[in-house]
Coordinates of N, CA and C in Angstrom, one line a residue:
X1 N 0.5 -1.5 0.6 CA -0.3 -0.1 0.0 C 0.5 0.9 -0.3
X2 N 1.8 1.4 1.3 CA 3.2 2.5 0.8 C 3.2 2.5 -0.3
X3 N 3.7 1.3 -1.0 CA 4.2 1.5 -2.5 C 3.3 3.0 -4.0
X4 N 2.5 1.6 -3.1 CA 1.0 2.3 -4.4 C 1.4 4.8 -3.9
X5 N 1.3 4.4 -3.1 CA 1.4 6.5 -1.9 C 2.3 7.3 -2.4
X6 N 3.5 5.7 -2.6 CA 5.1 7.3 -2.8 C 4.7 7.1 -4.3
X7 N 4.6 5.7 -5.5 CA 3.9 6.6 -6.5 C 3.2 7.6 -7.0
X8 N 1.9 7.4 -6.6 CA 1.1 8.7 -6.9 C 1.1 10.1 -6.0
X9 N 2.4 9.9 -5.6 CA 3.6 11.0 -5.1 C 4.0 11.6 -6.3
X10 N 4.7 11.1 -5.9 CA 6.0 11.1 -7.6 C 5.0 11.1 -9.4
X11 N 3.6 11.2 -9.8 CA 3.5 11.2 -10.5 C 3.1 12.4 -10.4
X12 N 2.5 12.5 -9.1 CA 1.7 14.5 -9.0 C 2.4 15.7 -8.6
X13 N 3.6 14.9 -8.7 CA 5.0 15.7 -8.5 C 5.3 16.7 -9.8
X14 N 5.3 15.3 -10.5 CA 5.2 14.7 -12.2 C 4.7 16.0 -12.7
X15 N 3.1 16.0 -12.6 CA 1.8 16.6 -13.1 C 2.3 18.2 -12.6
X16 N 2.7 18.7 -11.9 CA 2.9 20.4 -11.2 C 3.3 20.1 -11.8
X17 N 5.0 19.2 -11.6 CA 5.4 20.3 -12.4 C 6.0 20.8 -14.3
X18 N 4.9 19.3 -14.5 CA 4.6 19.9 -16.1 C 4.0 21.2 -16.3
X19 N 2.4 20.9 -15.4 CA 1.0 22.8 -15.6 C 2.1 23.6 -14.8
X20 N 3.8 24.0 -14.2 CA 4.4 25.0 -14.0 C 5.5 25.1 -15.2
X21 N 5.6 24.2 -15.7 CA 6.5 24.7 -16.8 C 5.9 25.9 -17.7
X22 N 6.7 26.5 -18.5 CA 6.9 27.2 -19.1 C 8.0 27.3 -20.4
X23 N 7.4 26.9 -22.2 CA 8.3 26.6 -23.3 C 9.4 27.5 -23.3
X24 N 10.9 27.4 -23.1 CA 11.9 29.3 -23.7 C 10.9 30.0 -25.3
X25 N 11.8 31.3 -24.9 CA 10.6 31.8 -25.7 C 9.3 32.6 -25.2
X26 N 8.4 31.5 -24.9 CA 6.9 31.9 -23.8 C 6.8 33.8 -24.3
X27 N 7.6 33.5 -22.6 CA 7.4 34.8 -22.9 C 8.1 35.7 -23.4
X28 N 9.0 35.2 -24.1 CA 10.5 37.2 -25.1 C 8.8 37.5 -26.3
X29 N 7.4 36.7 -26.1 CA 6.9 38.1 -27.5 C 5.6 38.2 -26.0
X30 N 4.8 39.0 -26.6 CA 3.3 39.8 -27.2 C 2.1 38.8 -28.1
X31 N 1.3 38.5 -27.7 CA -0.1 39.5 -28.3 C 0.0 40.1 -29.4
X32 N -0.3 40.0 -31.0 CA 0.1 41.1 -32.5 C -0.8 42.2 -31.8
X33 N -1.9 41.6 -30.6 CA -2.7 42.9 -31.1 C -4.0 42.8 -29.7
X34 N -4.4 42.7 -29.0 CA -5.8 43.2 -27.9 C -6.8 42.4 -28.2
X35 N -6.9 41.1 -27.7 CA -7.9 40.2 -28.0 C -9.2 40.8 -27.1
X36 N -10.6 40.9 -27.9 CA -11.5 42.1 -27.6 C -12.9 40.6 -27.9
X37 N -14.1 41.2 -26.7 CA -15.3 40.5 -27.5 C -16.3 40.8 -29.0
X38 N -16.9 39.8 -29.2 CA -17.7 40.5 -30.4 C -19.5 40.8 -29.2
X39 N -19.6 41.8 -30.3 CA -21.6 42.1 -29.9 C -22.3 41.7 -31.0
X40 N -23.9 41.5 -29.8 CA -24.5 41.1 -31.0 C -24.5 41.6 -32.2
X41 N -24.5 40.5 -33.0 CA -24.4 40.3 -34.6 C -23.2 41.6 -35.6
X42 N -22.2 41.5 -34.6 CA -20.8 41.7 -34.9 C -20.0 40.3 -35.1
X43 N -19.1 40.4 -36.5 CA -19.0 39.9 -37.2 C -16.9 39.6 -37.1
X44 N -16.7 39.3 -36.3 CA -14.6 38.7 -37.0 C -14.5 38.1 -37.5
X45 N -13.4 38.6 -38.9 CA -13.6 37.3 -39.8 C -14.4 36.1 -40.1
X46 N -14.1 35.2 -40.4 CA -14.7 34.5 -40.0 C -15.8 33.5 -38.8
X47 N -15.9 34.4 -38.3 CA -16.3 34.6 -36.4 C -18.3 35.4 -36.3
X48 N -19.5 34.8 -36.6 CA -20.3 36.6 -36.2 C -21.4 35.7 -35.0
X49 N -20.8 36.5 -33.6 CA -22.7 36.6 -33.1 C -23.6 37.0 -32.9
X50 N -24.3 35.9 -32.9 CA -26.0 35.5 -32.9 C -26.2 36.1 -31.8
X51 N -26.8 36.8 -31.1 CA -27.2 36.1 -30.2 C -25.7 36.2 -28.1
X52 N -26.1 34.5 -28.0 CA -26.1 33.9 -27.3 C -24.8 32.3 -27.9
X53 N -24.7 33.1 -29.9 CA -24.3 31.8 -30.7 C -23.3 32.7 -31.8
X54 N -22.5 31.3 -31.9 CA -21.4 31.5 -31.9 C -21.2 31.3 -33.9
X55 N -21.1 31.4 -34.7 CA -20.9 31.3 -36.4 C -19.7 31.2 -36.9
X56 N -19.5 30.1 -37.5 CA -18.2 30.1 -38.3 C -18.9 29.8 -40.0
X57 N -18.8 31.1 -40.6 CA -18.6 31.2 -41.8 C -18.6 32.9 -43.2
X58 N -17.8 32.4 -44.2 CA -18.1 33.6 -44.2 C -18.7 34.2 -45.5
X59 N -19.9 33.9 -44.5 CA -21.5 34.1 -45.3 C -21.9 35.7 -44.4
X60 N -21.9 37.0 -46.0 CA -22.1 38.7 -45.1 C -23.8 37.9 -45.0
X61 N -24.1 37.6 -45.2 CA -25.5 37.5 -45.0 C -26.1 36.7 -43.1
X62 N -26.1 38.2 -41.9 CA -26.2 36.8 -40.9 C -27.1 36.2 -40.9
X63 N -28.7 36.6 -41.4 CA -30.0 35.8 -42.0 C -29.2 34.6 -42.3
X64 N -28.7 34.1 -43.3 CA -28.3 32.9 -44.9 C -27.8 32.3 -43.4
X65 N -26.2 32.5 -42.4 CA -25.9 32.1 -42.2 C -26.1 31.0 -40.8
X66 N -27.3 32.3 -39.7 CA -28.4 31.2 -39.1 C -29.9 30.4 -39.7
X67 N -29.2 29.7 -41.0 CA -30.9 29.4 -41.8 C -30.1 27.9 -42.0
X68 N -28.7 28.2 -43.0 CA -28.2 26.7 -43.3 C -27.3 26.4 -42.8
X69 N -26.0 26.9 -41.4 CA -25.3 26.3 -40.3 C -26.0 26.3 -39.1
X70 N -24.3 25.3 -38.6 CA -25.6 25.3 -37.1 C -24.4 26.8 -35.7
X71 N -24.6 26.9 -34.8 CA -23.8 27.6 -33.9 C -22.4 26.6 -33.8
X72 N -21.3 26.9 -33.4 CA -20.2 26.5 -33.2 C -20.6 26.3 -31.1
X73 N -19.6 25.0 -31.0 CA -19.6 24.9 -30.1 C -19.0 25.4 -28.9
X74 N -19.0 27.3 -29.1 CA -18.4 28.2 -28.2 C -19.2 28.4 -27.1
X75 N -19.0 29.6 -26.3 CA -19.0 29.5 -25.2 C -19.2 31.5 -25.7
X76 N -20.3 32.3 -26.7 CA -20.3 33.3 -27.0 C -19.8 34.0 -25.9
X77 N -20.2 34.3 -24.5 CA -20.5 35.5 -23.7 C -18.7 34.9 -22.7
X78 N -17.9 34.1 -23.8 CA -15.8 34.5 -22.7 C -15.2 34.7 -24.1
X79 N -16.1 34.1 -25.4 CA -15.5 34.5 -26.2 C -14.6 35.9 -26.7
X80 N -13.1 35.2 -26.9 CA -11.9 36.7 -27.6 C -12.0 36.3 -28.9
X81 N -11.8 37.3 -29.1 CA -11.2 37.4 -31.2 C -10.3 38.9 -31.0
X82 N -9.2 38.0 -32.1 CA -7.7 39.2 -32.1 C -9.0 40.0 -33.8
X83 N -8.6 41.2 -33.9 CA -8.9 41.7 -36.2 C -7.6 41.0 -37.2
X84 N -9.0 40.8 -37.1 CA -8.1 39.6 -38.5 C -6.5 39.3 -38.6
X85 N -7.4 38.3 -37.3 CA -6.8 36.6 -36.7 C -8.1 35.8 -37.1
X86 N -7.4 34.3 -37.1 CA -8.9 33.2 -37.6 C -9.0 32.9 -36.3
X87 N -7.5 33.2 -35.4 CA -7.3 32.1 -33.9 C -8.8 32.9 -33.1
X88 N -9.3 32.2 -31.8 CA -10.0 32.5 -31.6 C -10.7 32.0 -29.7
X89 N -11.0 31.9 -29.1 CA -10.8 31.5 -27.2 C -11.4 32.0 -26.4
X90 N -11.9 30.6 -26.2 CA -13.1 31.2 -25.3 C -12.8 30.7 -23.9
X91 N -13.0 31.0 -22.3 CA -12.5 30.4 -21.6 C -12.1 28.9 -21.2
X92 N -12.4 28.0 -21.9 CA -11.9 27.3 -22.3 C -10.9 26.2 -23.2
X93 N -11.3 26.7 -23.8 CA -10.8 26.4 -25.9 C -10.1 27.0 -26.5
X94 N -9.1 27.0 -27.6 CA -8.7 27.8 -28.6 C -9.2 27.3 -29.8
X95 N -9.5 28.3 -30.4 CA -10.4 27.4 -31.7 C -9.5 28.2 -33.3
X96 N -9.7 27.7 -34.7 CA -9.5 28.1 -35.6 C -9.7 26.7 -36.5
X97 N -10.3 27.4 -38.1 CA -11.2 27.1 -39.2 C -10.4 25.8 -40.1
X98 N -10.1 24.8 -39.1 CA -8.9 23.5 -39.8 C -9.6 23.2 -40.6
X99 N -10.8 23.3 -40.6 CA -11.6 22.5 -41.9 C -13.2 22.8 -41.9
X100 N -13.0 23.4 -43.3 CA -13.8 24.0 -44.1 C -15.1 23.6 -45.2
X101 N -16.2 23.3 -45.3 CA -16.8 23.2 -46.0 C -17.9 24.5 -46.9
X102 N -17.3 23.8 -48.4 CA -18.5 25.2 -49.2 C -19.5 24.9 -49.7
X103 N -19.8 24.8 -49.7 CA -21.3 24.2 -50.6 C -21.7 25.4 -51.8
X104 N -21.9 25.2 -53.2 CA -21.7 26.1 -54.2 C -22.8 25.4 -54.9
X105 N -23.6 26.8 -54.8 CA -25.0 26.3 -55.2 C -25.4 27.4 -57.1
X106 N -25.9 26.4 -57.5 CA -26.3 27.3 -59.1 C -27.3 28.6 -58.7
X107 N -28.2 28.5 -57.8 CA -29.3 29.8 -58.1 C -29.4 29.9 -56.0
X108 N -29.3 31.4 -56.4 CA -29.7 31.5 -54.4 C -31.0 31.3 -54.2
X109 N -31.2 31.0 -53.0 CA -33.0 30.4 -53.0 C -33.8 32.3 -53.0
X110 N -34.7 31.5 -51.7 CA -35.4 33.1 -51.9 C -35.4 34.2 -51.1
X111 N -34.5 34.2 -50.0 CA -34.2 35.0 -48.8 C -32.9 35.2 -49.8
X112 N -32.0 35.1 -51.4 CA -30.8 35.2 -51.6 C -29.6 34.8 -51.0
X113 N -29.6 33.6 -50.1 CA -28.2 33.1 -50.1 C -28.6 32.5 -50.6
X114 N -27.0 32.0 -51.1 CA -26.3 30.6 -51.5 C -24.6 30.8 -51.6
X115 N -23.7 29.4 -52.0 CA -22.8 29.1 -52.2 C -22.0 29.7 -50.1
X116 N -22.5 28.5 -49.5 CA -22.1 29.0 -47.7 C -21.0 28.3 -47.8
X117 N -19.6 28.6 -46.6 CA -18.3 28.3 -46.3 C -19.0 28.5 -45.1
X118 N -18.6 27.2 -43.7 CA -18.1 27.0 -42.8 C -17.8 26.1 -42.6
X119 N -17.4 26.1 -41.3 CA -16.4 25.8 -40.4 C -16.7 24.1 -40.2
X120 N -16.5 22.9 -40.4 CA -16.0 21.9 -40.2 C -15.6 21.2 -39.0
X121 N -14.5 21.6 -38.6 CA -13.0 21.3 -37.6 C -12.9 22.8 -37.2
X122 N -12.4 22.8 -36.2 CA -12.4 24.2 -35.7 C -11.5 24.2 -34.1
X123 N -11.7 23.3 -33.4 CA -11.5 22.9 -32.2 C -9.6 22.1 -31.9
X124 N -8.8 23.3 -31.6 CA -7.5 23.9 -31.3 C -6.9 22.0 -30.5
X125 N -7.1 21.1 -29.9 CA -6.8 20.5 -29.3 C -5.9 20.1 -28.3
X126 N -5.7 20.6 -26.9 CA -4.8 20.7 -25.5 C -4.3 22.5 -25.2
X127 N -5.0 23.2 -26.5 CA -4.8 24.4 -25.9 C -5.0 25.5 -25.5
X128 N -4.0 26.0 -24.2 CA -4.3 26.9 -23.3 C -4.6 27.4 -23.2
X129 N -5.9 28.2 -23.6 CA -7.0 29.5 -24.3 C -5.5 30.3 -23.1
X130 N -6.5 30.2 -21.7 CA -5.4 31.4 -20.3 C -4.4 31.9 -21.2
X131 N -3.0 31.0 -21.3 CA -1.9 31.1 -22.0 C -1.5 32.0 -23.4
X132 N -2.5 31.3 -24.1 CA -2.6 31.5 -25.5 C -2.5 33.0 -26.3
X133 N -1.5 33.2 -27.4 CA -0.7 34.2 -27.5 C -0.8 34.7 -29.3
X134 N -0.8 35.0 -30.4 CA -0.7 35.1 -31.6 C 0.3 36.0 -31.8
X135 N 0.7 35.1 -32.8 CA 2.2 35.9 -32.9 C 2.0 36.9 -34.4
X136 N 0.9 35.8 -34.9 CA 1.2 37.3 -37.1 C 1.7 35.5 -38.1
X137 N 0.7 35.6 -38.3 CA 1.3 34.8 -39.8 C 1.1 33.5 -39.4
X138 N -0.5 33.5 -39.3 CA -1.1 31.6 -38.5 C 0.0 31.3 -37.5
X139 N 0.2 31.9 -36.8 CA 1.5 31.0 -35.6 C 0.4 31.6 -34.2
X140 N 0.6 30.6 -33.7 CA 0.7 30.7 -32.4 C 1.3 30.3 -31.1
X141 N 1.1 31.0 -30.0 CA 2.0 29.9 -28.6 C 0.9 29.5 -27.2
X142 N 1.3 28.3 -26.8 CA 0.8 29.6 -25.4 C 2.0 28.4 -24.2
X143 N 2.1 28.0 -23.7 CA 3.4 28.2 -22.5 C 3.8 26.3 -23.0
X144 N 3.2 25.5 -23.6 CA 4.0 24.2 -24.1 C 4.3 24.9 -25.0
X145 N 3.0 24.5 -26.7 CA 3.7 24.7 -27.5 C 2.7 25.4 -28.6
X146 N 3.2 25.6 -30.0 CA 3.2 26.0 -30.9 C 2.5 25.2 -31.8
X147 N 1.9 26.1 -32.0 CA 0.8 25.9 -33.6 C 0.8 26.5 -34.7
X148 N -0.1 26.0 -35.6 CA 0.6 26.8 -37.1 C -1.4 26.4 -37.9
X149 N -1.9 27.6 -37.9 CA -2.8 27.4 -38.9 C -3.4 26.7 -37.9
X150 N -3.7 26.1 -36.4 CA -4.8 25.0 -35.7 C -4.2 24.3 -35.5
X151 N -2.9 23.7 -36.1 CA -2.3 22.3 -35.8 C -1.3 22.7 -35.2
X152 N -0.9 21.4 -34.2 CA 0.2 21.5 -33.2 C 1.5 20.6 -34.1
X153 N 2.9 22.4 -33.8 CA 3.9 21.7 -34.7 C 4.9 21.5 -33.2
X154 N 6.2 21.2 -33.9 CA 7.1 21.6 -33.4 C 7.5 23.0 -32.8
X155 N 8.3 22.9 -31.4 CA 8.6 24.6 -31.0 C 10.1 25.0 -32.5
X156 N 9.7 26.2 -32.4 CA 10.8 26.9 -33.6 C 10.7 27.8 -33.2
X157 N 12.4 27.5 -32.4 CA 12.9 29.1 -31.7 C 12.4 30.8 -32.6
X158 N 13.4 29.9 -34.4 CA 12.6 30.6 -35.5 C 11.8 31.5 -35.6
X159 N 10.8 31.3 -35.0 CA 8.9 31.4 -35.6 C 9.0 33.1 -33.7
X160 N 10.0 32.9 -33.2 CA 9.8 33.8 -31.9 C 10.9 35.1 -32.4
X161 N 11.3 34.8 -33.3 CA 12.9 36.1 -33.2 C 11.3 36.6 -34.5
X162 N 10.9 36.0 -35.6 CA 10.4 36.3 -36.4 C 9.0 37.0 -35.9
X163 N 8.2 37.1 -35.0 CA 7.6 37.4 -34.6 C 8.0 39.2 -33.4
X164 N 9.0 38.2 -32.5 CA 9.4 39.3 -31.8 C 10.2 41.0 -33.0
X165 N 10.9 40.4 -34.2 CA 10.7 41.8 -34.8 C 9.6 42.5 -35.6
X166 N 9.1 41.2 -35.6 CA 7.6 41.8 -36.5 C 7.6 41.3 -38.0
X167 N 8.6 40.8 -38.2 CA 9.6 40.3 -40.1 C 9.3 38.9 -39.7
X168 N 8.3 38.5 -40.6 CA 7.9 37.3 -41.3 C 8.6 37.1 -42.9
X169 N 9.3 35.7 -42.8 CA 10.1 35.4 -44.2 C 8.7 34.6 -45.4
X170 N 8.5 35.0 -46.7 CA 7.6 34.5 -47.2 C 7.8 32.9 -46.8
X171 N 8.7 32.1 -47.0 CA 9.4 30.4 -46.6 C 9.6 30.1 -45.3
X172 N 8.9 30.0 -44.2 CA 10.0 29.6 -43.2 C 10.3 27.4 -43.6
X173 N 11.9 26.8 -43.9 CA 11.5 26.4 -43.1 C 12.5 25.4 -42.7

């Protein structure tokens, strides 16, 4: 029984150590801009707030978006967005339009709705919304990981240097 208790204590200490760990370079950069909340009827990029729901679509007409797409599973009350950025975060998760469906219609419906684009996949697994920062050029980081276009990638210190300078090369290899 004592052996199990010791193993549990060691495991708990390991988890606490990991949770308190911050990847080197994280503190060297800041968000590219200030996060803000969407008001009812307001859009930022793909994201539209309608009441207490968030929709992810490129459709300009809000009524078309509501008619043909489902609200995203995002907490609208705590959602934060950045200007000209596809990443958003709420109190629980970080999101990005990872997979998009495009429905091309030959004719608009009676309300003028046509060509609906919407998210199919958007949750960034494991990203920490409390520490998430947007660096620019579709790169983001949290205390532990680096992301590009919503996907976790290996940490690259060159990205931190580009973000600090605000100068992004055309291609990063």
